[in-house]
Short mmCIF file of C-alpha atoms and ligand atoms in Angstrom, two decimals:
data_model
loop_
_atom_site.label_atom_id
_atom_site.label_comp_id
_atom_site.label_asym_id
_atom_site.label_seq_id
_atom_site.Cartn_x
_atom_site.Cartn_y
_atom_site.Cartn_z
CA MET A 1 -74.92 12.89 21.96
CA PHE A 2 -74.51 15.79 19.52
CA VAL A 3 -76.00 19.22 19.61
CA GLN A 4 -79.05 19.37 17.40
CA GLY A 5 -80.80 22.16 15.52
CA HIS A 6 -82.28 24.68 17.89
CA GLU A 7 -79.96 24.01 20.81
CA TYR A 8 -76.92 24.29 18.60
CA THR A 9 -78.13 27.61 17.21
CA LEU A 10 -78.65 28.87 20.75
CA MET A 11 -75.13 27.88 21.67
CA LEU A 12 -73.66 29.67 18.66
CA ASN A 13 -75.78 32.72 19.31
CA GLU A 14 -74.61 32.91 22.89
CA ALA A 15 -70.99 32.65 21.81
CA TYR A 16 -71.62 35.17 19.09
CA GLU A 17 -73.15 37.66 21.54
CA VAL A 18 -69.94 37.56 23.50
CA LEU A 19 -67.70 37.88 20.50
CA ILE A 20 -69.49 40.74 18.84
CA LYS A 21 -69.04 43.13 21.74
CA ASP A 22 -66.01 45.25 20.99
CA ASN A 23 -64.15 44.67 24.23
CA LEU A 24 -64.76 40.95 24.15
CA ARG A 25 -63.87 40.82 20.51
CA ARG A 26 -60.51 42.33 21.42
CA ASP A 27 -60.07 39.50 23.90
CA TYR A 28 -60.85 37.10 21.10
CA ASP A 29 -58.28 38.66 18.83
CA ALA A 30 -55.80 38.47 21.66
CA SER A 31 -56.68 34.82 21.99
CA ILE A 32 -54.78 34.19 18.83
CA GLY A 33 -51.81 35.52 20.74
CA PRO A 34 -49.21 33.62 22.64
CA MET A 35 -50.87 32.18 25.68
CA ASN A 36 -54.46 31.95 26.70
CA VAL A 37 -57.08 31.41 24.03
CA GLN A 38 -59.84 33.03 26.00
CA PHE A 39 -62.16 35.40 24.23
CA GLY A 40 -65.11 35.92 26.48
CA ARG A 41 -67.02 35.04 29.59
CA ASN A 42 -68.18 31.59 28.54
CA VAL A 43 -66.27 31.41 25.32
CA SER A 44 -62.79 30.10 25.45
CA GLY A 45 -60.37 27.88 23.69
CA TYR A 46 -58.07 25.62 25.56
CA SER A 47 -54.44 25.41 24.52
CA SER A 48 -51.59 27.74 25.25
CA TRP A 49 -48.43 28.17 23.19
CA LYS A 50 -44.83 27.35 23.88
CA GLY A 51 -42.31 29.39 21.97
CA PRO A 52 -43.05 31.76 19.09
CA LEU A 53 -46.40 31.69 17.37
CA ARG A 54 -46.55 29.65 14.21
CA PRO A 55 -49.08 29.83 11.39
CA GLN A 56 -50.33 26.29 12.07
CA ALA A 57 -51.73 24.84 15.28
CA LEU A 58 -52.73 21.37 16.40
CA PHE A 59 -56.34 20.50 17.02
CA VAL A 60 -57.88 17.21 18.18
CA ASP A 61 -61.33 16.48 16.82
CA ALA A 62 -62.69 14.96 20.01
CA ASN A 63 -65.71 13.58 18.17
CA ALA A 64 -63.44 11.15 16.36
CA CYS A 65 -60.89 10.52 19.14
CA ILE A 66 -61.11 7.00 20.58
CA GLY A 67 -59.02 7.79 23.65
CA CYS A 68 -56.17 5.40 22.85
CA ARG A 69 -53.55 7.75 24.43
CA GLU A 70 -51.00 7.26 21.63
CA CYS A 71 -50.55 11.00 21.15
CA VAL A 72 -50.02 11.59 24.89
CA HIS A 73 -47.53 8.74 24.97
CA HIS A 74 -45.39 10.30 22.22
CA ALA A 75 -45.74 13.99 23.11
CA SER A 76 -46.90 14.35 26.69
CA ASN A 77 -46.02 18.04 26.91
CA THR A 78 -48.35 18.81 24.04
CA PHE A 79 -51.31 16.46 24.42
CA VAL A 80 -53.29 15.62 27.51
CA MET A 81 -56.14 13.23 28.18
CA ASP A 82 -59.47 14.67 29.16
CA GLU A 83 -60.36 11.84 31.49
CA ALA A 84 -63.88 13.10 32.07
CA HIS A 85 -64.76 12.83 28.38
CA GLY A 86 -62.40 10.05 27.35
CA CYS A 87 -60.57 11.96 24.65
CA ALA A 88 -57.27 13.73 24.07
CA ARG A 89 -56.77 17.41 23.47
CA VAL A 90 -53.92 19.81 22.94
CA ARG A 91 -52.78 21.45 26.14
CA VAL A 92 -49.70 23.28 24.83
CA GLN A 93 -49.11 24.06 21.17
CA TYR A 94 -45.61 22.82 20.29
CA GLY A 95 -45.00 21.68 23.86
CA ASP A 96 -42.66 19.01 22.42
CA ASP A 97 -40.15 19.13 19.62
CA ASP A 98 -41.35 18.78 16.05
CA GLN A 99 -40.22 15.19 15.72
CA LYS A 100 -42.25 14.00 18.69
CA ILE A 101 -45.25 15.94 17.54
CA ASN A 102 -45.07 14.47 14.05
CA VAL A 103 -44.82 10.96 15.50
CA SER A 104 -47.90 11.68 17.61
CA VAL A 105 -49.90 12.92 14.67
CA ASP A 106 -48.84 9.97 12.54
CA SER A 107 -49.57 7.46 15.28
CA CYS A 108 -53.19 8.49 15.75
CA PRO A 109 -55.16 5.46 14.54
CA VAL A 110 -58.19 7.50 13.53
CA ASN A 111 -56.38 10.54 12.09
CA CYS A 112 -58.23 12.96 14.34
CA ILE A 113 -55.27 15.25 15.06
CA HIS A 114 -55.44 18.10 12.57
CA TRP A 115 -53.15 20.93 11.59
CA VAL A 116 -55.32 24.05 11.41
CA ASP A 117 -54.66 27.73 10.76
CA ARG A 118 -53.84 29.54 13.98
CA GLU A 119 -56.69 31.98 13.40
CA GLU A 120 -59.21 29.11 13.32
CA LEU A 121 -58.03 27.56 16.56
CA ALA A 122 -59.94 29.42 19.27
CA VAL A 123 -63.33 28.90 17.62
CA LEU A 124 -62.63 25.21 16.98
CA GLU A 125 -61.46 24.70 20.55
CA PHE A 126 -64.49 26.48 21.89
CA LEU A 127 -66.96 24.55 19.76
CA ILE A 128 -65.45 21.14 20.51
CA GLN A 129 -65.78 21.62 24.26
CA PRO A 130 -68.78 19.64 25.44
CA GLN A 131 -71.62 21.86 26.53
CA PRO A 132 -73.97 20.78 29.29
CA LYS A 133 -77.18 19.46 27.79
CA GLU A 134 -80.50 20.12 29.41
CA GLY A 135 -82.28 16.97 30.47
CA TYR A 136 -85.34 15.73 28.63
CA GLY A 137 -87.21 12.69 29.84
CA VAL A 138 -85.60 9.70 31.46
CA PHE A 139 -82.37 9.75 29.42
CA GLY A 140 -81.94 13.53 29.24
CA GLY A 141 -78.96 15.52 30.35
CA GLY A 142 -75.29 14.88 29.63
CA TRP A 143 -72.96 16.65 27.27
CA GLU A 144 -73.05 17.55 23.62
CA ARG A 145 -70.99 19.04 20.82
CA PRO A 146 -71.58 19.84 17.14
CA ALA A 147 -71.43 16.69 15.02
CA ASN A 148 -68.97 18.26 12.60
CA VAL A 149 -66.88 20.88 14.34
CA PHE A 150 -65.27 22.14 11.12
CA VAL A 151 -68.63 22.83 9.49
CA ALA A 152 -69.85 24.43 12.72
CA ALA A 153 -66.77 26.67 12.90
CA LYS A 154 -67.28 27.75 9.30
CA ALA A 155 -70.90 28.67 9.98
CA PHE A 156 -69.90 30.42 13.18
CA ASN A 157 -67.21 32.51 11.49
CA LYS A 158 -69.57 33.38 8.64
CA GLN A 159 -72.18 34.57 11.10
CA LEU A 160 -69.55 36.55 12.95
CA LYS A 161 -68.36 38.21 9.77
CA GLN A 162 -71.88 39.10 8.63
CA GLN A 163 -72.75 40.62 11.97
CA ALA A 164 -69.49 42.58 12.08
CA GLU A 165 -70.23 43.95 8.60
CA ALA A 166 -73.75 44.90 9.65
CA GLN A 167 -72.37 46.66 12.71
CA GLY A 168 -69.83 48.46 10.55
CA ARG A 169 -72.59 49.66 8.21
CA GLN A 170 -74.63 50.86 11.20
CA ARG A 171 -71.65 52.71 12.59
CA ASN A 172 -70.92 54.36 9.24
CA GLY A 173 -74.54 55.47 9.03
CA ARG A 174 -74.30 57.04 12.45
CA VAL A 175 -71.05 58.81 11.58
CA THR A 176 -72.58 60.30 8.45
CA VAL A 177 -75.48 61.74 10.42
CA GLU A 178 -73.28 62.89 13.29
CA GLU A 179 -70.82 64.58 10.99
CA GLU A 180 -73.42 66.58 9.10
CA THR A 181 -72.68 70.29 9.58
CA PRO A 182 -75.42 72.87 10.33
CA ASP A 183 -74.93 74.33 6.84
CA GLN A 184 -75.42 70.90 5.27
CA ALA A 185 -78.53 70.33 7.33
CA GLU A 186 -79.93 73.72 6.30
CA ALA A 187 -79.17 73.08 2.63
CA LYS A 188 -81.22 69.87 2.68
CA PRO A 189 -84.49 70.17 0.71
CA THR A 190 -87.49 70.26 3.06
CA LEU A 191 -90.42 68.05 2.29
CA PRO A 192 -93.73 69.76 1.65
FE1 SF4 B 1 -57.28 10.32 20.42
FE2 SF4 B 1 -55.75 10.03 18.28
FE3 SF4 B 1 -54.68 10.75 20.64
FE4 SF4 B 1 -55.60 8.25 20.29
S1 SF4 B 1 -53.88 9.22 19.21
S2 SF4 B 1 -55.97 9.60 22.07
S3 SF4 B 1 -57.36 8.64 18.97
S4 SF4 B 1 -56.10 11.94 19.41
#
């Protein structure tokens, strides 16, 4: 079951609220660092890194994964099965040598292992994690994710950028007022 409309917006807003706070945002930026992709209380990626950071990272689109285990078979230090949800995910970026990783990617029968920019990784890994779904009626409850995680990540990052710009404008406005000297204030024309 995928996240729909209102619920999906709520999920993004909650994640956004965490990210926009300066201290948590710093955590997020650090998430693109070497180990833990955690950038907030309820907002975290999953994989860690082995060795030096590289521009590209591996990401499994769990919506498309059919749980065949091929990737884990070929590169078990990189991929792991999420038994609870029946799909693979990346546990350690570059946990195996490049040859094994390439074989894994090529062996995926549904081509759901993607190379993504490192900067995109934490948001993608956060969004693809199933979120608990509130129950409605007899068949309610369960887990849900955005139907298209790449589109969702794009929207999420756009929202993040817009809000950061708005915050920046607000801050600049405050600085201008705060930095006004007494002479400047006095020189201002007074309204009748
Ligand atoms: Fe999923 Fe592809 Fe790995 Fe099979 S090879 S478990 S489909 S990611």
